[in-house]
């Protein structure tokens, strides 16, 4: 994909980090966004001094500003990958309002704001690639707030995809399966139930995130 320009939001995470690495390896010009300033700087350096910018999900204006910033930094933008999120567990009546707000902000409102900012600046043949999870189709007990947030994002993306039909910029919604890598153990509230082993993260990112970008590139506008 040489010549392609991409922003990875959540480049400090496992999925976003892998996606950024694979895109750079494929010859893509990549800009990185993440919350952890030190890790982001390290990843940028490791990938050949890529442009990077920090943000926090609670700053929705800052989220919406990421793609315009990347378009300026890279001289255009073809793809925005959104791979931010945080898990949360517990029976509905046990989850605090603060934790519920956190889950909704990081998993739904912030990704929506990133996409909202990206749509006007992406090339017409470009794409937003947004990671949710299989949970949107198969909710589990003890994940009401996490599932609600991911499902809100999924429904929002579905409408945006319809709105963009015939107007350029495709919307790729990745319902990522459970991966090895400890995402559930980094939950903002509660702890995960016993889970079967997950898929290999690198193979899954290659298939579910990089695959659709490369396919869109082959297909053209
Ligand atoms: N891993 C899985 O098994 C799995 C399965 C299905 C779906 N998913 C989804 O895939 C996405 C990424 O998962 P992952 O495995 O890569 O998780 P991860 O390694 O924990 O990465 C999470 C990312 O979200 C960012 N983030 C968290 N809270 C934030 C906040 N308040 N403001 C800004 N950024 C914030 C983190 O930034 P910092 O590190 O900079 O704080 C990091 O870049 C999530 O949406 C998750 O729901 C994951």
Short mmCIF file of C-alpha atoms and ligand atoms in Angstrom, two decimals:
data_model
loop_
_atom_site.label_atom_id
_atom_site.label_comp_id
_atom_site.label_asym_id
_atom_site.label_seq_id
_atom_site.Cartn_x
_atom_site.Cartn_y
_atom_site.Cartn_z
CA UNK A 1 0.00 0.00 0.00
CA UNK A 2 2.80 2.51 -0.67
CA UNK A 3 1.49 6.07 -0.89
CA UNK A 4 -1.43 5.25 1.40
CA UNK A 5 -1.87 7.52 4.45
CA UNK A 6 -3.39 6.27 7.69
CA UNK A 7 -4.12 7.42 11.23
CA UNK A 8 -4.23 4.81 13.99
CA UNK A 9 -6.16 5.95 17.06
CA UNK A 10 -5.30 3.71 20.01
CA UNK A 11 -1.78 3.10 18.72
CA UNK A 12 -0.65 2.54 22.32
CA UNK A 13 -2.93 -0.49 22.61
CA UNK A 14 -2.39 -4.06 21.50
CA UNK A 15 -4.63 -3.98 18.41
CA UNK A 16 -3.75 -0.42 17.42
CA UNK A 17 -0.04 -1.05 17.99
CA UNK A 18 -0.10 -4.15 15.80
CA UNK A 19 -2.13 -2.36 13.12
CA UNK A 20 0.32 0.57 13.06
CA UNK A 21 3.28 -1.80 12.79
CA UNK A 22 1.68 -3.79 9.94
CA UNK A 23 0.67 -0.67 8.03
CA UNK A 24 4.19 0.76 8.26
CA UNK A 25 5.57 -2.60 7.07
CA UNK A 26 3.19 -2.40 4.09
CA UNK A 27 4.63 0.98 3.09
CA UNK A 28 1.82 3.14 4.49
CA UNK A 29 2.55 6.63 5.91
CA UNK A 30 1.18 6.34 9.43
CA UNK A 31 0.30 8.89 12.12
CA UNK A 32 -0.29 7.65 15.67
CA UNK A 33 -2.67 8.76 18.42
CA UNK A 34 -2.89 7.44 21.97
CA UNK A 35 -3.33 8.46 25.58
CA UNK A 36 -0.06 7.28 27.15
CA UNK A 37 2.42 9.97 26.04
CA UNK A 38 5.57 8.01 26.83
CA UNK A 39 4.46 4.79 25.16
CA UNK A 40 3.22 6.73 22.15
CA UNK A 41 6.59 8.47 21.73
CA UNK A 42 8.36 5.10 22.02
CA UNK A 43 6.11 3.49 19.41
CA UNK A 44 6.56 6.43 17.07
CA UNK A 45 10.33 6.13 17.35
CA UNK A 46 10.26 2.36 16.85
CA UNK A 47 8.26 2.81 13.66
CA UNK A 48 10.62 5.39 12.19
CA UNK A 49 9.68 8.67 13.89
CA UNK A 50 6.06 8.83 12.78
CA UNK A 51 3.96 11.90 13.69
CA UNK A 52 2.01 11.37 16.90
CA UNK A 53 -0.52 13.12 19.11
CA UNK A 54 -1.93 12.39 22.55
CA UNK A 55 -5.61 12.62 23.44
CA UNK A 56 -8.04 11.51 26.13
CA UNK A 57 -11.43 9.99 25.42
CA UNK A 58 -13.10 12.47 27.79
CA UNK A 59 -11.96 15.35 25.54
CA UNK A 60 -14.38 14.81 22.65
CA UNK A 61 -13.23 17.93 20.80
CA UNK A 62 -9.70 16.57 21.02
CA UNK A 63 -10.92 13.23 19.61
CA UNK A 64 -12.63 14.98 16.68
CA UNK A 65 -9.45 16.97 15.99
CA UNK A 66 -7.26 13.88 15.49
CA UNK A 67 -8.03 13.14 11.83
CA UNK A 68 -7.72 16.80 10.71
CA UNK A 69 -4.36 16.92 12.50
CA UNK A 70 -3.23 13.68 10.80
CA UNK A 71 -4.38 14.91 7.37
CA UNK A 72 -2.18 17.97 7.81
CA UNK A 73 0.77 16.00 9.21
CA UNK A 74 0.67 13.39 6.41
CA UNK A 75 -0.49 15.64 3.55
CA UNK A 76 -3.82 13.81 3.18
CA UNK A 77 -5.61 10.90 4.81
CA UNK A 78 -6.96 7.65 3.32
CA UNK A 79 -7.75 5.58 6.40
CA UNK A 80 -8.55 6.14 10.06
CA UNK A 81 -8.33 3.07 12.29
CA UNK A 82 -10.09 3.42 15.66
CA UNK A 83 -9.02 0.82 18.23
CA UNK A 84 -9.68 2.38 21.63
CA UNK A 85 -11.73 0.82 24.36
CA UNK A 86 -11.84 -0.42 27.92
CA UNK A 87 -13.62 -3.43 29.41
CA UNK A 88 -15.91 -3.42 32.44
CA UNK A 89 -17.61 -6.24 34.32
CA UNK A 90 -20.24 -6.64 37.00
CA UNK A 91 -23.95 -7.12 37.42
CA UNK A 92 -25.89 -4.07 36.24
CA UNK A 93 -26.87 -3.01 39.76
CA UNK A 94 -23.25 -3.22 40.97
CA UNK A 95 -21.66 -0.98 38.33
CA UNK A 96 -21.31 2.61 39.56
CA UNK A 97 -22.56 5.52 37.48
CA UNK A 98 -18.99 6.76 37.23
CA UNK A 99 -17.83 3.45 35.78
CA UNK A 100 -20.83 3.35 33.44
CA UNK A 101 -20.03 6.84 32.19
CA UNK A 102 -16.39 5.83 31.70
CA UNK A 103 -17.37 2.77 29.65
CA UNK A 104 -19.77 4.76 27.48
CA UNK A 105 -17.26 7.56 26.93
CA UNK A 106 -14.26 5.42 25.96
CA UNK A 107 -16.14 2.74 24.01
CA UNK A 108 -18.79 4.84 22.26
CA UNK A 109 -18.65 8.65 22.49
CA UNK A 110 -14.91 8.99 21.84
CA UNK A 111 -14.80 6.66 18.79
CA UNK A 112 -17.88 8.45 17.40
CA UNK A 113 -16.13 11.81 17.84
CA UNK A 114 -13.01 10.50 16.08
CA UNK A 115 -15.10 9.28 13.13
CA UNK A 116 -17.13 12.51 13.06
CA UNK A 117 -13.88 14.45 12.73
CA UNK A 118 -12.50 12.05 10.12
CA UNK A 119 -15.40 11.95 7.64
CA UNK A 120 -14.88 15.46 6.20
CA UNK A 121 -11.10 15.08 5.79
CA UNK A 122 -10.77 11.54 4.44
CA UNK A 123 -10.23 11.06 0.71
CA UNK A 124 -13.48 9.98 -1.05
CA UNK A 125 -12.03 6.50 -1.64
CA UNK A 126 -10.93 6.32 2.00
CA UNK A 127 -12.26 4.39 4.97
CA UNK A 128 -12.85 4.46 8.68
CA UNK A 129 -12.07 1.10 10.28
CA UNK A 130 -13.59 0.89 13.75
CA UNK A 131 -13.02 -1.99 16.16
CA UNK A 132 -15.85 -3.19 18.39
CA UNK A 133 -16.26 -6.83 19.44
CA UNK A 134 -18.24 -9.98 18.85
CA UNK A 135 -20.07 -9.05 22.03
CA UNK A 136 -22.35 -6.74 20.01
CA UNK A 137 -23.95 -9.86 18.55
CA UNK A 138 -23.52 -12.13 21.59
CA UNK A 139 -23.84 -10.18 24.87
CA UNK A 140 -22.70 -11.95 28.05
CA UNK A 141 -24.11 -11.62 31.55
CA UNK A 142 -22.11 -9.21 33.70
CA UNK A 143 -21.24 -6.90 30.80
CA UNK A 144 -24.40 -4.76 30.47
CA UNK A 145 -22.62 -1.40 30.36
CA UNK A 146 -19.70 -2.55 28.20
CA UNK A 147 -22.10 -4.28 25.80
CA UNK A 148 -24.41 -1.25 25.72
CA UNK A 149 -21.50 1.03 24.81
CA UNK A 150 -20.15 -1.25 22.07
CA UNK A 151 -23.65 -1.82 20.69
CA UNK A 152 -24.34 1.94 20.65
CA UNK A 153 -21.19 2.41 18.59
CA UNK A 154 -22.16 -0.48 16.29
CA UNK A 155 -25.63 0.99 15.63
CA UNK A 156 -24.18 4.45 15.05
CA UNK A 157 -21.66 3.05 12.55
CA UNK A 158 -24.42 1.21 10.72
CA UNK A 159 -26.31 4.46 10.18
CA UNK A 160 -23.14 6.31 9.14
CA UNK A 161 -22.35 3.53 6.64
CA UNK A 162 -25.78 4.05 5.05
CA UNK A 163 -25.38 7.81 5.06
CA UNK A 164 -22.06 7.54 3.22
CA UNK A 165 -23.33 5.18 0.52
CA UNK A 166 -22.71 6.85 -2.85
CA UNK A 167 -20.86 9.74 -1.15
CA UNK A 168 -17.46 8.11 -0.61
CA UNK A 169 -15.61 7.04 2.56
CA UNK A 170 -16.49 3.48 3.47
CA UNK A 171 -17.25 2.43 7.01
CA UNK A 172 -15.65 -0.84 8.10
CA UNK A 173 -16.99 -2.21 11.38
CA UNK A 174 -14.70 -4.88 12.85
CA UNK A 175 -16.48 -7.18 15.32
CA UNK A 176 -13.21 -8.45 16.76
CA UNK A 177 -13.28 -11.91 18.37
CA UNK A 178 -11.70 -12.48 21.79
CA UNK A 179 -7.89 -12.32 21.55
CA UNK A 180 -5.02 -13.34 23.78
CA UNK A 181 -3.46 -10.23 25.28
CA UNK A 182 -5.24 -9.42 28.52
CA UNK A 183 -7.72 -6.75 27.37
CA UNK A 184 -10.37 -8.06 29.80
CA UNK A 185 -7.87 -8.00 32.69
CA UNK A 186 -7.41 -4.24 32.21
CA UNK A 187 -11.10 -3.65 33.01
CA UNK A 188 -12.04 -0.31 34.57
CA UNK A 189 -14.46 -2.09 36.90
CA UNK A 190 -14.95 -5.70 38.00
CA UNK A 191 -13.12 -8.72 36.66
CA UNK A 192 -13.76 -11.07 33.74
CA UNK A 193 -15.37 -14.49 34.06
CA UNK A 194 -13.19 -17.45 33.07
CA UNK A 195 -12.66 -17.22 29.34
CA UNK A 196 -11.45 -19.69 26.75
CA UNK A 197 -8.10 -18.91 25.11
CA UNK A 198 -8.32 -16.09 22.58
CA UNK A 199 -7.12 -15.91 19.01
CA UNK A 200 -3.58 -14.95 18.13
CA UNK A 201 -3.64 -11.10 18.10
CA UNK A 202 -1.29 -10.59 15.14
CA UNK A 203 -3.21 -13.01 12.92
CA UNK A 204 -6.53 -11.45 13.91
CA UNK A 205 -5.35 -7.88 13.26
CA UNK A 206 -3.94 -8.94 9.89
CA UNK A 207 -7.25 -10.58 8.93
CA UNK A 208 -9.82 -8.19 10.41
CA UNK A 209 -8.10 -4.78 10.26
CA UNK A 210 -5.36 -4.84 7.61
CA UNK A 211 -7.27 -7.16 5.25
CA UNK A 212 -10.23 -4.79 4.68
CA UNK A 213 -7.87 -1.80 4.20
CA UNK A 214 -5.86 -3.65 1.55
CA UNK A 215 -9.05 -4.94 -0.08
CA UNK A 216 -10.52 -1.40 -0.26
CA UNK A 217 -7.25 -0.23 -1.78
CA UNK A 218 -7.39 -2.95 -4.48
CA UNK A 219 -11.06 -2.23 -5.25
CA UNK A 220 -10.45 1.52 -5.59
CA UNK A 221 -13.07 4.30 -5.35
N1 LIG B 1 -8.29 -7.67 22.84
C1 LIG B 1 -9.46 -8.30 22.68
O1 LIG B 1 -9.62 -9.49 23.02
C2 LIG B 1 -10.61 -7.56 22.06
C3 LIG B 1 -11.69 -8.32 21.59
C4 LIG B 1 -12.77 -7.66 21.03
C5 LIG B 1 -12.76 -6.28 20.91
N2 LIG B 1 -11.69 -5.59 21.37
C6 LIG B 1 -11.73 -4.13 21.23
O2 LIG B 1 -10.58 -3.64 20.55
C7 LIG B 1 -10.21 -2.36 21.06
C8 LIG B 1 -8.74 -2.36 21.44
O3 LIG B 1 -8.47 -3.44 22.28
P1 LIG B 1 -6.98 -3.84 22.71
O4 LIG B 1 -6.98 -5.28 22.95
O5 LIG B 1 -5.99 -3.24 21.77
O6 LIG B 1 -6.92 -3.09 24.12
P2 LIG B 1 -5.72 -2.37 24.86
O7 LIG B 1 -4.42 -2.98 24.51
O8 LIG B 1 -6.11 -2.30 26.28
O9 LIG B 1 -5.76 -0.90 24.21
C9 LIG B 1 -6.79 -0.02 24.51
C10 LIG B 1 -6.54 1.30 23.83
O10 LIG B 1 -7.58 2.20 24.24
C11 LIG B 1 -6.95 3.38 24.74
N3 LIG B 1 -7.72 4.00 25.81
C12 LIG B 1 -8.25 3.43 26.91
N4 LIG B 1 -8.82 4.37 27.67
C13 LIG B 1 -8.63 5.56 27.04
C14 LIG B 1 -8.98 6.91 27.32
N5 LIG B 1 -9.63 7.25 28.42
N6 LIG B 1 -8.61 7.86 26.44
C15 LIG B 1 -7.94 7.55 25.31
N7 LIG B 1 -7.58 6.29 24.98
C16 LIG B 1 -7.93 5.32 25.85
C17 LIG B 1 -5.62 2.92 25.31
O11 LIG B 1 -4.76 4.05 25.40
P3 LIG B 1 -3.51 4.08 26.42
O12 LIG B 1 -2.89 2.71 26.39
O13 LIG B 1 -2.62 5.10 25.78
O14 LIG B 1 -4.02 4.44 27.76
C18 LIG B 1 -5.20 1.93 24.23
O15 LIG B 1 -4.63 2.60 23.13
C19 LIG B 1 -11.17 -2.09 22.21
O16 LIG B 1 -12.22 -1.28 21.74
C20 LIG B 1 -11.72 -3.44 22.57
O17 LIG B 1 -13.01 -3.33 23.09
C21 LIG B 1 -10.62 -6.19 21.93
#
